Coordinates of C-alpha atoms in Angstrom, one line a residue:
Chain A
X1 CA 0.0 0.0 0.0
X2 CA 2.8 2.4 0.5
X3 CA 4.7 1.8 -2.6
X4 CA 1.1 2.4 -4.5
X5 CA 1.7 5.6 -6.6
X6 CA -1.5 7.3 -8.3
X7 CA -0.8 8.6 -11.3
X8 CA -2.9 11.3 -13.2
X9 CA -3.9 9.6 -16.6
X10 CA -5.9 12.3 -18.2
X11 CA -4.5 15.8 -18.7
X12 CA -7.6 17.3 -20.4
X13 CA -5.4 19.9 -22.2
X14 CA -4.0 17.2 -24.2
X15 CA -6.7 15.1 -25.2
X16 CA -9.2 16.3 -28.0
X17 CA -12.3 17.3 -26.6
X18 CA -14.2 17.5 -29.8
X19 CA -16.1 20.8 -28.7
X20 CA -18.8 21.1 -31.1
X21 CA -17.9 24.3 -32.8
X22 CA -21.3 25.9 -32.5
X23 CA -20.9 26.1 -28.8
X24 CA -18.5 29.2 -29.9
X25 CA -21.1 31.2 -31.2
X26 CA -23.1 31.6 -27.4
X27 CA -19.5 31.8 -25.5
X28 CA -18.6 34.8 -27.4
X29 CA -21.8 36.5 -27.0
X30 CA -21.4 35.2 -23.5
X31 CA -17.7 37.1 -23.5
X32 CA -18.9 40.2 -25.1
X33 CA -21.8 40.6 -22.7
X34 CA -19.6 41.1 -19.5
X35 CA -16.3 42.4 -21.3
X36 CA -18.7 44.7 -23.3
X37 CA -20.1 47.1 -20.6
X38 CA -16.4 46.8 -18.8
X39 CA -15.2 48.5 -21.8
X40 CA -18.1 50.9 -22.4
X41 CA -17.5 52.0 -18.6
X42 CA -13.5 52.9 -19.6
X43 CA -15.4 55.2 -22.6
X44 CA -17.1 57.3 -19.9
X45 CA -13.9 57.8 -17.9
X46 CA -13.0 61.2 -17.7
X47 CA -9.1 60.7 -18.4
X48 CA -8.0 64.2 -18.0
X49 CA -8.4 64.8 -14.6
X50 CA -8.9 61.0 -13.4
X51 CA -5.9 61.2 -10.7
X52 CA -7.1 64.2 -9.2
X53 CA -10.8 62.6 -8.9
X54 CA -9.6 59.2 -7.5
X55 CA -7.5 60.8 -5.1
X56 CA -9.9 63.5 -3.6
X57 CA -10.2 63.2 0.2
X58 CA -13.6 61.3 0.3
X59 CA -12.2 58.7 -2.4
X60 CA -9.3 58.1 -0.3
X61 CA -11.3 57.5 2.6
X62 CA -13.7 55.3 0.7
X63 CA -10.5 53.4 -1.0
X64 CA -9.3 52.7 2.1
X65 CA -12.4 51.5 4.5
X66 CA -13.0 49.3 1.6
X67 CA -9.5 47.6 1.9
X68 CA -9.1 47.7 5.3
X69 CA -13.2 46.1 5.8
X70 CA -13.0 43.6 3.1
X71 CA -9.3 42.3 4.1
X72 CA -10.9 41.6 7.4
X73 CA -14.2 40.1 6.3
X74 CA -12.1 37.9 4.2
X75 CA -10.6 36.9 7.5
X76 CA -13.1 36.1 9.2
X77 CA -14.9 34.3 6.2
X78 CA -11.9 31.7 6.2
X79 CA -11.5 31.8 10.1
X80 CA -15.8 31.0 9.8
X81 CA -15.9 28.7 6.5
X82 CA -13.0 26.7 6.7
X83 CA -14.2 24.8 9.3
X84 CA -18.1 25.5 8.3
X85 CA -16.9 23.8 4.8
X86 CA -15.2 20.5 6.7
X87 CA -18.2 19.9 8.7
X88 CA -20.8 20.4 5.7
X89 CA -18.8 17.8 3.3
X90 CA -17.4 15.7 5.6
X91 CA -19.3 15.9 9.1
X92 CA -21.7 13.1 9.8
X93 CA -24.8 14.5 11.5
X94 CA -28.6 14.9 11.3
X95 CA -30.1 18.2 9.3
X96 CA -26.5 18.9 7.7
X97 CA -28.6 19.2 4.2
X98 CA -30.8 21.6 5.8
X99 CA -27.8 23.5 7.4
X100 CA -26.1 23.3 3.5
X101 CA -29.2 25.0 2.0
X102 CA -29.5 27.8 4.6
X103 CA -25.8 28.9 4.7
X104 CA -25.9 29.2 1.2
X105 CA -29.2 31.3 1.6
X106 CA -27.4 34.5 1.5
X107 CA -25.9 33.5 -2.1
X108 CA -29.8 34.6 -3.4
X109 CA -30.7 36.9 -1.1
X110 CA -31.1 40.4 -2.3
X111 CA -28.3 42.2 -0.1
X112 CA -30.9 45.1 1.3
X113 CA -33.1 42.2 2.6
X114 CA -29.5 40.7 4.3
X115 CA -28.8 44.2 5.8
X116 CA -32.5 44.1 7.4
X117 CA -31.7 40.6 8.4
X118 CA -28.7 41.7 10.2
X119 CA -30.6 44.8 11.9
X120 CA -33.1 42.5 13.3
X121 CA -30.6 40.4 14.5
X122 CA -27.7 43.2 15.9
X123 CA -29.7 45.9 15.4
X124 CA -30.9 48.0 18.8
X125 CA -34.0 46.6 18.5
X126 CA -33.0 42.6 17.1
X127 CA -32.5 39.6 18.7
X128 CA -29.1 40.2 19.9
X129 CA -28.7 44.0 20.2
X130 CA -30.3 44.4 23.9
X131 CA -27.0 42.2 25.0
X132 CA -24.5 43.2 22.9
X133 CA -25.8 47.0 24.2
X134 CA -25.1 45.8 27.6
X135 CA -21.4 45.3 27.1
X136 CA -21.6 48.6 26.0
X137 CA -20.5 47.8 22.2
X138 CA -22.5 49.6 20.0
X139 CA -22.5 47.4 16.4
X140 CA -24.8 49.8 14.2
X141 CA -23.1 52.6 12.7
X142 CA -20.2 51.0 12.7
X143 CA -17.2 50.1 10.7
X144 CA -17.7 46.8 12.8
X145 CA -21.7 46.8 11.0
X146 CA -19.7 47.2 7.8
X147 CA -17.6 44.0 8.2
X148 CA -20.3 42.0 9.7
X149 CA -22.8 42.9 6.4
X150 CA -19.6 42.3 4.6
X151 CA -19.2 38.4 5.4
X152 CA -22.9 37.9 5.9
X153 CA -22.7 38.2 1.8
X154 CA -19.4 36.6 1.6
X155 CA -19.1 33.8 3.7
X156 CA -21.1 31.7 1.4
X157 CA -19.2 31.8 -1.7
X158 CA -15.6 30.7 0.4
X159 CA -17.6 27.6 2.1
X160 CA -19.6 26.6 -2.1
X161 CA -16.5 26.8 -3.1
X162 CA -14.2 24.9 -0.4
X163 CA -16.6 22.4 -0.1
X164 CA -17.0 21.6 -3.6
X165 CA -13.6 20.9 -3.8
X166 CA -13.4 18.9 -0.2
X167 CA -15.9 16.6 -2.4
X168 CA -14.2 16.5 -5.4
X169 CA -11.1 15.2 -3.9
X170 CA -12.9 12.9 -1.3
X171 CA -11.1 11.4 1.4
X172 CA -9.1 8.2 0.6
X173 CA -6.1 10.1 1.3
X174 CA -7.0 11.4 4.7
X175 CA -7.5 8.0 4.9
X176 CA -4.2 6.7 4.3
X177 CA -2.4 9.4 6.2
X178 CA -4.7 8.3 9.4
X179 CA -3.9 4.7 8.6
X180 CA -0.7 5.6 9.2
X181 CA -0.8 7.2 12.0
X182 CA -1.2 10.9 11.2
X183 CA -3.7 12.8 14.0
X184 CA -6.7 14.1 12.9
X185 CA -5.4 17.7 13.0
X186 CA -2.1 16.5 11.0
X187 CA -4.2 15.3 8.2
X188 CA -5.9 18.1 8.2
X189 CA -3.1 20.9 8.0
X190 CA -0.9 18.0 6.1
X191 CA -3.6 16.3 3.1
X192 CA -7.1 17.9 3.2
X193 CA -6.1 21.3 3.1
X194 CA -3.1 21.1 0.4
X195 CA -5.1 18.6 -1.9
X196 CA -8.3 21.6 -1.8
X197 CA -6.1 24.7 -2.3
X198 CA -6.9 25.4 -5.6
X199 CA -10.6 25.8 -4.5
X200 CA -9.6 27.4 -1.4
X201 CA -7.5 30.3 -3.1
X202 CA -10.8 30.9 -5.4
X203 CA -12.9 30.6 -2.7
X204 CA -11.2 33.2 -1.2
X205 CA -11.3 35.5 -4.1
X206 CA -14.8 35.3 -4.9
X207 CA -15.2 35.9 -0.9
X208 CA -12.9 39.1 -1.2
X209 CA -14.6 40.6 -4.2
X210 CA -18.0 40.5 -3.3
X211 CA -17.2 41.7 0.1
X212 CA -15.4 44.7 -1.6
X213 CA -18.8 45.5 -3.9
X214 CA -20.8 45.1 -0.7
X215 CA -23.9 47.6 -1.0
X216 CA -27.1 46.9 -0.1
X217 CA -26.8 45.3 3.5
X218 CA -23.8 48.0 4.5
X219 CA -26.1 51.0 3.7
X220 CA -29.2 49.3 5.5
X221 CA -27.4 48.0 8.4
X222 CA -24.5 50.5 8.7
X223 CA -25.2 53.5 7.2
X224 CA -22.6 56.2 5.7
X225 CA -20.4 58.1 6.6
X226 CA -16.8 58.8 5.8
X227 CA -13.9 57.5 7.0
X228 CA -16.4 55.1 9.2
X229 CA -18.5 53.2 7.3
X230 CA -19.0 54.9 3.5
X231 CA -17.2 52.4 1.6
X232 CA -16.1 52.7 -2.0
X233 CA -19.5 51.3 -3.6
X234 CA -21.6 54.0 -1.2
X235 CA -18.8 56.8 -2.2
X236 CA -19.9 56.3 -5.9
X237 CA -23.7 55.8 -5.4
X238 CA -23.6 59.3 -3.9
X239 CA -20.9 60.8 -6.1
X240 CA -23.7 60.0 -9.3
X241 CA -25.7 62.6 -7.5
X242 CA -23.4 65.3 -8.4
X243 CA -20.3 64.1 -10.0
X244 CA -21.0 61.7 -12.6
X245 CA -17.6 62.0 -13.6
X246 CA -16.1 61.0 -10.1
X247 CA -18.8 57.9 -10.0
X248 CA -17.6 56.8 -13.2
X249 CA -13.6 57.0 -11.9
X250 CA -14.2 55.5 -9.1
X251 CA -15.8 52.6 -10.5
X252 CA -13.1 52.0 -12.8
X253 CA -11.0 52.0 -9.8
X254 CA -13.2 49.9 -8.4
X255 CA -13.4 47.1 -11.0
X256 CA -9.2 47.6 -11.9
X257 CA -8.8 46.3 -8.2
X258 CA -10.9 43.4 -8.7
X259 CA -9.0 42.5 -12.0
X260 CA -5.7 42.9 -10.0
X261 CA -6.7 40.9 -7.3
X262 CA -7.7 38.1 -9.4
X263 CA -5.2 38.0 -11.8
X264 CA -3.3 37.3 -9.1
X265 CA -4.3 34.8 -7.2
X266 CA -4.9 32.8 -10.4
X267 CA -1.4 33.1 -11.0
X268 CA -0.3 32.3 -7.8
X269 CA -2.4 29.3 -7.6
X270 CA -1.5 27.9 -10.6
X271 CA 0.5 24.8 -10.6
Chain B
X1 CA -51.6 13.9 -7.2
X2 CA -48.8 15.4 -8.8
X3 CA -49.7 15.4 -12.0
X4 CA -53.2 16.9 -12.0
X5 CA -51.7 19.5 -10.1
X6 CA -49.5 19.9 -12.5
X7 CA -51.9 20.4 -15.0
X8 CA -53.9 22.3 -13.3
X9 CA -51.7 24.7 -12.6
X10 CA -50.4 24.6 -16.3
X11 CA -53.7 25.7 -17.2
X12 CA -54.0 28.8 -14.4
X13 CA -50.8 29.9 -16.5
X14 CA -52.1 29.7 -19.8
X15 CA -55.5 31.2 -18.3
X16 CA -53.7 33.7 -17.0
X17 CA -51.2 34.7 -20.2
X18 CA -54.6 34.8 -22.0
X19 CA -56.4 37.3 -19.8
X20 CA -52.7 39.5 -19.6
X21 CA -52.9 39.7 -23.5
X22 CA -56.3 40.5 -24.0
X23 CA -56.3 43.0 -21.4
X24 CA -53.2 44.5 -23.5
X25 CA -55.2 44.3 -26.6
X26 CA -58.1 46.0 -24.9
X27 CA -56.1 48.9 -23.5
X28 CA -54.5 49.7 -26.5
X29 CA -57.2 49.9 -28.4
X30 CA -59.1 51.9 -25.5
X31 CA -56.2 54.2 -24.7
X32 CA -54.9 55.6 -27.8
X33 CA -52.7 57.9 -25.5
X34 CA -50.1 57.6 -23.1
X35 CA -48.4 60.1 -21.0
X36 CA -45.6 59.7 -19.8
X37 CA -44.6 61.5 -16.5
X38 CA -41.5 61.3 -14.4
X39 CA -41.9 62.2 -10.8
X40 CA -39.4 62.7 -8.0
X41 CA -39.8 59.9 -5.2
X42 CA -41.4 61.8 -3.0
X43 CA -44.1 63.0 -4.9
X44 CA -45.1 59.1 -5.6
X45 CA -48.5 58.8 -3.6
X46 CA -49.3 62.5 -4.8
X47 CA -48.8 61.8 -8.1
X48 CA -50.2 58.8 -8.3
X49 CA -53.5 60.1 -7.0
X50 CA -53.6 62.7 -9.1
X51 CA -52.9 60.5 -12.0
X52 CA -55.9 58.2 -11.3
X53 CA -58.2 61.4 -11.3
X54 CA -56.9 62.8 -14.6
X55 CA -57.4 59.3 -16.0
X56 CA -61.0 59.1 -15.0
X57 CA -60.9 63.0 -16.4
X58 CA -59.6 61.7 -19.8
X59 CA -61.1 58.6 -20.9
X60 CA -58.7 56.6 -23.2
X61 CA -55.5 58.5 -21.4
X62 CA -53.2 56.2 -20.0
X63 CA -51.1 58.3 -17.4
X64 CA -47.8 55.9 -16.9
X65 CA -45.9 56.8 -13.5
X66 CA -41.3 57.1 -13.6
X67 CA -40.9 57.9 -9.8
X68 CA -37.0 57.6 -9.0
X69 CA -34.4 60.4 -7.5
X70 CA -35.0 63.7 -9.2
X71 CA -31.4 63.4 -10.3
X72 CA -32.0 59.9 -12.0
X73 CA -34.8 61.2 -13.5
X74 CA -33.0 64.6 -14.7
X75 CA -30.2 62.2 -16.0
X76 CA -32.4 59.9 -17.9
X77 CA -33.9 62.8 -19.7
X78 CA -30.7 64.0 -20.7
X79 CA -29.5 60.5 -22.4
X80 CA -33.0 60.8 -24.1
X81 CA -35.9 58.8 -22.2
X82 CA -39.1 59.5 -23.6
X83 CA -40.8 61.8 -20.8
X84 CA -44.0 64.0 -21.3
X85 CA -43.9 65.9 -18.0
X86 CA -41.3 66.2 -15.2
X87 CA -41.7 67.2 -11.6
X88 CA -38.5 67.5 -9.6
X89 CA -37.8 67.7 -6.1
X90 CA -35.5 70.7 -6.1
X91 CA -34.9 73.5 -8.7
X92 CA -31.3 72.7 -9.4
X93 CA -32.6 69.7 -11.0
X94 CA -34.8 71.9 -12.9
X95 CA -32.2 74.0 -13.5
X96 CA -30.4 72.1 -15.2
X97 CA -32.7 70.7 -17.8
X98 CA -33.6 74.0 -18.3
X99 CA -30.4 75.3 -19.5
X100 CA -29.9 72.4 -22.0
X101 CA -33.0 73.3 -23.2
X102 CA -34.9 70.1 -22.7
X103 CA -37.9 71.3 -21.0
X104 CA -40.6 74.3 -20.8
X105 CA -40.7 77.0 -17.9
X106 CA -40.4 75.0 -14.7
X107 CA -43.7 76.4 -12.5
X108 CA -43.0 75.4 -8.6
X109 CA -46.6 73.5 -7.4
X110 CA -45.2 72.8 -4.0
X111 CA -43.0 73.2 -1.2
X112 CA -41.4 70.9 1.7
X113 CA -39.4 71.5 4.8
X114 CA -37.3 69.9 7.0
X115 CA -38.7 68.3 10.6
X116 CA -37.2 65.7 13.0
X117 CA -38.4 62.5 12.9
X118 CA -37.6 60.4 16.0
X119 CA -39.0 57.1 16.8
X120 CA -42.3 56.5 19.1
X121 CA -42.2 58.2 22.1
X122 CA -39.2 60.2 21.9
X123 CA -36.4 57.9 23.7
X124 CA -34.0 60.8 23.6
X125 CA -36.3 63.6 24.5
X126 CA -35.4 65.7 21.3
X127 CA -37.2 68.8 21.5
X128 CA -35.9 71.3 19.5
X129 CA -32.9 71.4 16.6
X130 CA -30.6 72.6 19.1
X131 CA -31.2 68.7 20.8
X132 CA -29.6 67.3 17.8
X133 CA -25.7 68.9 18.9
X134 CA -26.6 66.9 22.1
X135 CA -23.4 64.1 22.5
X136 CA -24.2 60.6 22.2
X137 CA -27.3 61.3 20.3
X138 CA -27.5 59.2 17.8
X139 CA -28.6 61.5 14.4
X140 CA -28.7 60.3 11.2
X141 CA -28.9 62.8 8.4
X142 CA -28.6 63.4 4.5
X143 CA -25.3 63.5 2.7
X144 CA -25.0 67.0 1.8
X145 CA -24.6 65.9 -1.5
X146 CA -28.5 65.1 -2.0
X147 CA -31.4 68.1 -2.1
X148 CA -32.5 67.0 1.3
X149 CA -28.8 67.4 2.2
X150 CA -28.7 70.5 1.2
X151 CA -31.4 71.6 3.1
X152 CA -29.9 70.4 6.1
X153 CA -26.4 72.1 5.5
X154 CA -28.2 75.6 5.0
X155 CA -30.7 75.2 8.0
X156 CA -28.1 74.0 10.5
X157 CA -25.5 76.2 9.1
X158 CA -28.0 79.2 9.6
X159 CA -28.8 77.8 13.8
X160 CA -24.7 78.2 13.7
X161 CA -24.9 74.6 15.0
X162 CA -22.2 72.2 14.5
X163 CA -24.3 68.6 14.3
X164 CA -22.0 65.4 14.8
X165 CA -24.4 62.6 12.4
X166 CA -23.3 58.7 13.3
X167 CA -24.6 58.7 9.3
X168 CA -25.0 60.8 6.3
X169 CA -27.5 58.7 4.2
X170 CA -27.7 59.1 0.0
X171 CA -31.4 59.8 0.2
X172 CA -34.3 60.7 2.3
X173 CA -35.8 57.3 2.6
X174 CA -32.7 56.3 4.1
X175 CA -32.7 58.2 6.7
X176 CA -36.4 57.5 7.4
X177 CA -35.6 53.9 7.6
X178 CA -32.7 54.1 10.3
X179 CA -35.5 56.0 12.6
X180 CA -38.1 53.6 11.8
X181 CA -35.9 50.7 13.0
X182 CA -34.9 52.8 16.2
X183 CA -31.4 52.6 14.8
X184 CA -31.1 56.3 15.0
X185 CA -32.4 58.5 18.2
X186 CA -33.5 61.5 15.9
X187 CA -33.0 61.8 11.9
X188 CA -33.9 64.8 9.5
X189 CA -36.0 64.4 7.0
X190 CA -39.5 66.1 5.2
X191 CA -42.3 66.9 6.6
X192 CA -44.2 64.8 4.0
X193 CA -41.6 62.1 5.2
X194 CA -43.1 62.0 9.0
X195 CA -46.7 61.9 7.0
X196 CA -45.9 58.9 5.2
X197 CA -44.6 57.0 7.6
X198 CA -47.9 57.5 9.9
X199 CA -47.3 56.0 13.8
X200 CA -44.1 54.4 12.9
X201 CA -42.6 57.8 13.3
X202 CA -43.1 60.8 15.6
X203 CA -42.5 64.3 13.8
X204 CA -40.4 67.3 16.0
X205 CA -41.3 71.0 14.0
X206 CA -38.9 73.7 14.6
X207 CA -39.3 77.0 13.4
X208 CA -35.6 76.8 11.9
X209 CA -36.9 74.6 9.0
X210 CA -38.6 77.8 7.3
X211 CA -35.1 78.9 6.3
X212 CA -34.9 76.1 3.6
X213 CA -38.2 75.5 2.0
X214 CA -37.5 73.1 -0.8
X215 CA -39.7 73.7 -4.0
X216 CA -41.0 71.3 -6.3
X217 CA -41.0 72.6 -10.0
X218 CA -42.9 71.0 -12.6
X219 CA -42.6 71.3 -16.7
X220 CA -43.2 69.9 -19.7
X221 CA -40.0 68.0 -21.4
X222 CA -39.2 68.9 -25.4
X223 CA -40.1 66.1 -27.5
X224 CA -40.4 66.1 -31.2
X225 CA -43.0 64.1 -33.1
X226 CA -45.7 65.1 -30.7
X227 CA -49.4 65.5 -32.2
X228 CA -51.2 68.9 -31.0
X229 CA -53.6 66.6 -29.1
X230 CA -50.7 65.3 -26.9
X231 CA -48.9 68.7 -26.6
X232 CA -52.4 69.8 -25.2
X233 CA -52.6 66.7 -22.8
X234 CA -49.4 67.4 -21.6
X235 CA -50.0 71.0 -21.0
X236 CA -53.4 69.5 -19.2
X237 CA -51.6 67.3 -16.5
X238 CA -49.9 70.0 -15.9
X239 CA -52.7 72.2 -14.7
X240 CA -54.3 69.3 -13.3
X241 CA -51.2 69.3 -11.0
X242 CA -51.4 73.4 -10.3
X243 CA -55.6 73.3 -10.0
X244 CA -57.1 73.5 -6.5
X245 CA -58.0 69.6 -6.6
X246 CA -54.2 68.9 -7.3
X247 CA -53.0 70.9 -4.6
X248 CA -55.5 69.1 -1.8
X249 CA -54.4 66.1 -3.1
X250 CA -50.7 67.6 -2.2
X251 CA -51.9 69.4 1.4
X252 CA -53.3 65.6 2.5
X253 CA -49.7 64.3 2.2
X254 CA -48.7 67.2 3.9
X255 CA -46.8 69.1 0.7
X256 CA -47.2 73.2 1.4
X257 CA -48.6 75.5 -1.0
X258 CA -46.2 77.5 -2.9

C-alpha cells in the first residue's frame, strides 16, 4: 500500500475534446456581454483629470475603509468557513442538508433584505442588540456593521467553493495518512487542506470581491459616513448625485482592483 | 396527485397569459394615449393620485408613472428617455434641464421643509434642533450631496450649529428607515416624510426649518413628433397638477402651497 503511486492519466489539455464548434457562437456572445459594458464604462472615464478625482479626500477614505473592511471580512470568512466547509462535506450529523441549503441562503438573497436581516438580529431593536448593548459595544453605525454585512454576503461563496472541492477530492487520502498514524489535526493541515487549495484560493477571491462590492446590506445596516462606514460602492452611489464624472472613476477604480486581485491569485495558484 | 396539479396549474398559467394579453389588446385599443410622467420619489402617492383622477378625467388616457431620484430622473432625460412631464424635487434639478434646453418653464406646485423624525415616544427627549448637537445622540442625516442634504447644511448652518451625524445617508428614505428601525435617536428628514410613515414615526417642527423650504418645479419636457392633441394633454396634466383639486391632493400628504 505504501509503494502504490497514483498517477494522473488524463491531462484534459491534451486530449481532443471535440467541442462542437457551435458552442462558440453563445461563449462569445457570452464574452462580449460582460467584457462589453467593462469596456463601455472605460469610454465614460473622464481621463484628464482621473488622478485628481480618484484621489480626492472622500475617495481616499472610501478606497481605504474598503481595503481595510474587506481584508478583514475575508478573514473572518476563512476563520468562519473553513471549518463551516469541513463539517458540511465531511461531518456526519442529522439536518447537515438543511444547514447546507440555509448557509448558502445568502448567495440569493437580495443584499438590502440581508442588511435588514442583520438589523433585526444586531440591530438595537434585534435579537441580539439588547445584549451586545449591555457590554456597552455599540454594532450599528459601525465600521464593525460594515464588516459583519460584509461576510454575511461573503461567507457563502468561500464555504460553495471549499466544499466543492473537499468533495471533489474525497477522502481516501485522509484516509491513508490516518492509517498511518497521522492525528486528525495532522491530516488536516498536512492532506485535506493542500489537496483543496486550488478551491480554497478561489474561494477566497470570490469571498474578497464580493465583500469589496458590498452595497445593499452595509447602507441598510451601517449606514454612511466617511472614514467610518462609507465604503467605495456607497462613495460612488452618492458621487452620481453630483459628480457623474467622479462615480464613473471610481468605478473604474473599483473594478481595476478586482482585475488585479484576481489576476493574481490565479497566477499564484497555478500549478 | 402530482400530476393533476400539474396540469392544473399549467392551465391557471395559460389562463392567466390569456387574460394578460387580452387585457393589453383591450387597453390599447381603449387608450390611444399615453403620458408619460417622471416624478421625483417623494411626490409618488401624490402623483399617483392625481394621476388616477386625470385618467378618470380623460377617458382613453393612459397616465404611466417614472418615480426615482430627481437626479436619476434629470439624468435619464438628458440620455433621451421619452418623458411627457417632469416634476423634480429641487430646482437645481430643474435647473439644469432648463439650460440644455430640454424642457418648458419649470412652475413650482409645492414646497417641503425639514422636521425631525424620531422614533415613538421620543427615547431621547429631542425637542428642538438645538437637541440634535446633544453628545451621544444618535442622528442620522442626509449626505449633503443630496437636495435633502442641502437643506440640512443651509438650515443648521443658519442655527450656527455644528451637528456630529453617526450617518450621512444618500437619500431621504434612508434616513427615514434608520428612525423607523430605532437605529437612530433622531433623523432629518421632510415633513411629507413623518406623514408617510404614519405611527411608525413621531415628527419634531422647529421654526428653523422655514429657512430652507425646498420647491417642487414642474414642466413639460421637449419632445419632437408630438401630435397637437398630446402637446395639449401634456399641458393639461400639468394644470391638473397646479388646480385647487391637485393641490389638496398635495396638502393631505402634507406638501405646502407654494
Amino acid at each position: 500500500m505504501s509503494t502504490g503511486r497514483t498517477t494522473i492519466a488524463h491531462d484534459p489539455a491534451a486530449a481532443p475534446t471535440g467541442l462542437p464548434r457551435w458552442t462558440y457562437v453563445p461563449a462569445v456572445v457570452g464574452g462580449l456581454f460582460v467584457v462589453l459594458p467593462l469596456l463601455a464604462l472605460g469610454t465614460r472615464v473622464p481621463w484628464t483629470g482621473y488622478w485628481t478625482l480618484v484621489t480626492s479626500e472622500p475617495a481616499r477614505a472610501a478606497l481605504v475603509l474598503s481595503l481595510q473592511t474587506a481584508a478583514t471580512s475575508t478573514a473572518l470568512c476563512l476563520v468562519l468557513g473553513i471549518p463551516l466547509a469541513l463539517v458540511l462535506a465531511r461531518g456526519r450529523f442529522p439536518g447537515r442538508d438543511l444547514l447546507r441549503s440555509l448557509v448558502l441562503v445568502p448567495l440569493v438573497l437580495p443584499p438590502v433584505v440581508g442588511g435588514i436581516a442583520l438589523l433585526s438580529t444586531f440591530g438595537r431593536r434585534g435579537l441580539l442588540g439588547e445584549s451586545i448593548e449591555v457590554l456597552g459595544l455599540q454594532v450599528a453605525f459601525s465600521t464593525t456593521a460594515v464588516v459583519l454585512a460584509q461576510t454575511f454576503v461573503a461567507l457563502p461563496f468561500l464555504v460553495v467553493s471549499l466544499e466543492g472541492a473537499l468533495r471533489t477530492a474525497g477522502s481516501r487520502y485522509d484516509v491513508v495518512a490516518a492509517s498511518l498514524g497521522a492525528g486528525p489535526t495532522t491530516v488536516l493541515r498536512r492532506v485535506t487542506l493542500p489537496l483543496v487549495w486550488p478551491g480554497l484560493v478561489s474561494g477566497t477571491v470570490l469571498a474578497f470581491a464580493r465583500a469589496l462590492g458590498e452595497f445593499g446590506a452595509t447602507l441598510t445596516f451601517a449606514g454612511s459616513l466617511q472614514g467610518v462606514t462609507r465604503t467605495l460602492p456607497l462613495e460612488i452611489y452618492l458621487q452620481r448625485e453630483t459628480d457623474p464624472d467622479a462615480a464613473v472613476a471610481l468605478s473604474l477604480l473599483l473594478v481595476a482592483i478586482a482585475v488585479v486581485v484576481i489576476a493574481v491569485t490565479h497566477r499564484r495558484a497555478a500549478p | 396527485m402530482t400530476p393533476p396539479r400539474r396540469v392544473a396549474a399549467r392551465a391557471a398559467l395559460l389562463a392567466a397569459s390569456a387574460a394578460v394579453t387580452l387585457a393589453g389588446c383591450s387597453t390599447a385599443a381603449e387608450a390611444d394615449t399615453t403620458l408619460t410622467v417622471f416624478a421625483a420619489a417623494s411626490l409618488a402617492q401624490a402623483f399617483e393620485q392625481i394621476a388616477d383622477d386625470f385618467e378618470a378625467d380623460h377617458p382613453g388616457v393612459d397616465v404611466l408613472l417614472n418615480l426615482a431620484g430627481s437626479s436619476s430622473l434629470a439624468a435619464q432625460i438628458q440620455q433621451g428617455a421619452p418623458a411627457d412631464v417632469i416634476a423634480s424635487a429641487d430646482t437645481a434639478t430643474m435647473d439644469r434641464l432648463v439650460t440644455d434646453g430640454l424642457v418648458g418653464v419649470p412652475q413650482v406646485f409645492a414646497t417641503n421643509t425639514l422636521q425631525i423624525a424620531v422614533p415613538p415616544g421620543n427615547p431621547a427627549d429631542v425637542a428642538a434642533l438645538t437637541d440634535l448637537a446633544a453628545p451621544g445622540l444618535r442622528l442620522v442625516v442626509c449626505a449633503p450631496e443630496v437636495p435633502c442634504g442641502a437643506a440640512t447644511t443651509a438650515v443648521v448652518g443658519d442655527a450656527g450649529l455644528t451637528l456630529h451625524p453617526v450617518s450621512e445617508e444618500p437619500s431621504v428614505t434612508d434616513v427615514l428607515g434608520k428612525v423607523t428601525s430605532g437605529e437612530a435617536d433622531a433623523g432629518l428628514v421632510y415633513v411629507t416624510d413623518v406623514a408617510r410613515a404614519g405611527d411608525q414615526v413621531e415628527g419634531v417642527a422647529f421654526p428653523e426649518a422655514d429657512g430652507a423650504v425646498n420647491a417642487y418645479p414642474i414642466a413639460t419636457v421637449e419632445r419632437t413628433g408630438r401630435t397637437a392633441d398630446e402637446t395639449e394633454l401634456t399641458e393639461a396634466f400639468v394644470d391638473a397638477v397646479l388646480s385647487s383639486e391637485g393641490r389638496s391632493t398635495l396638502a393631505d400628504l402634507g406638501f405646502a402651497a407654494p
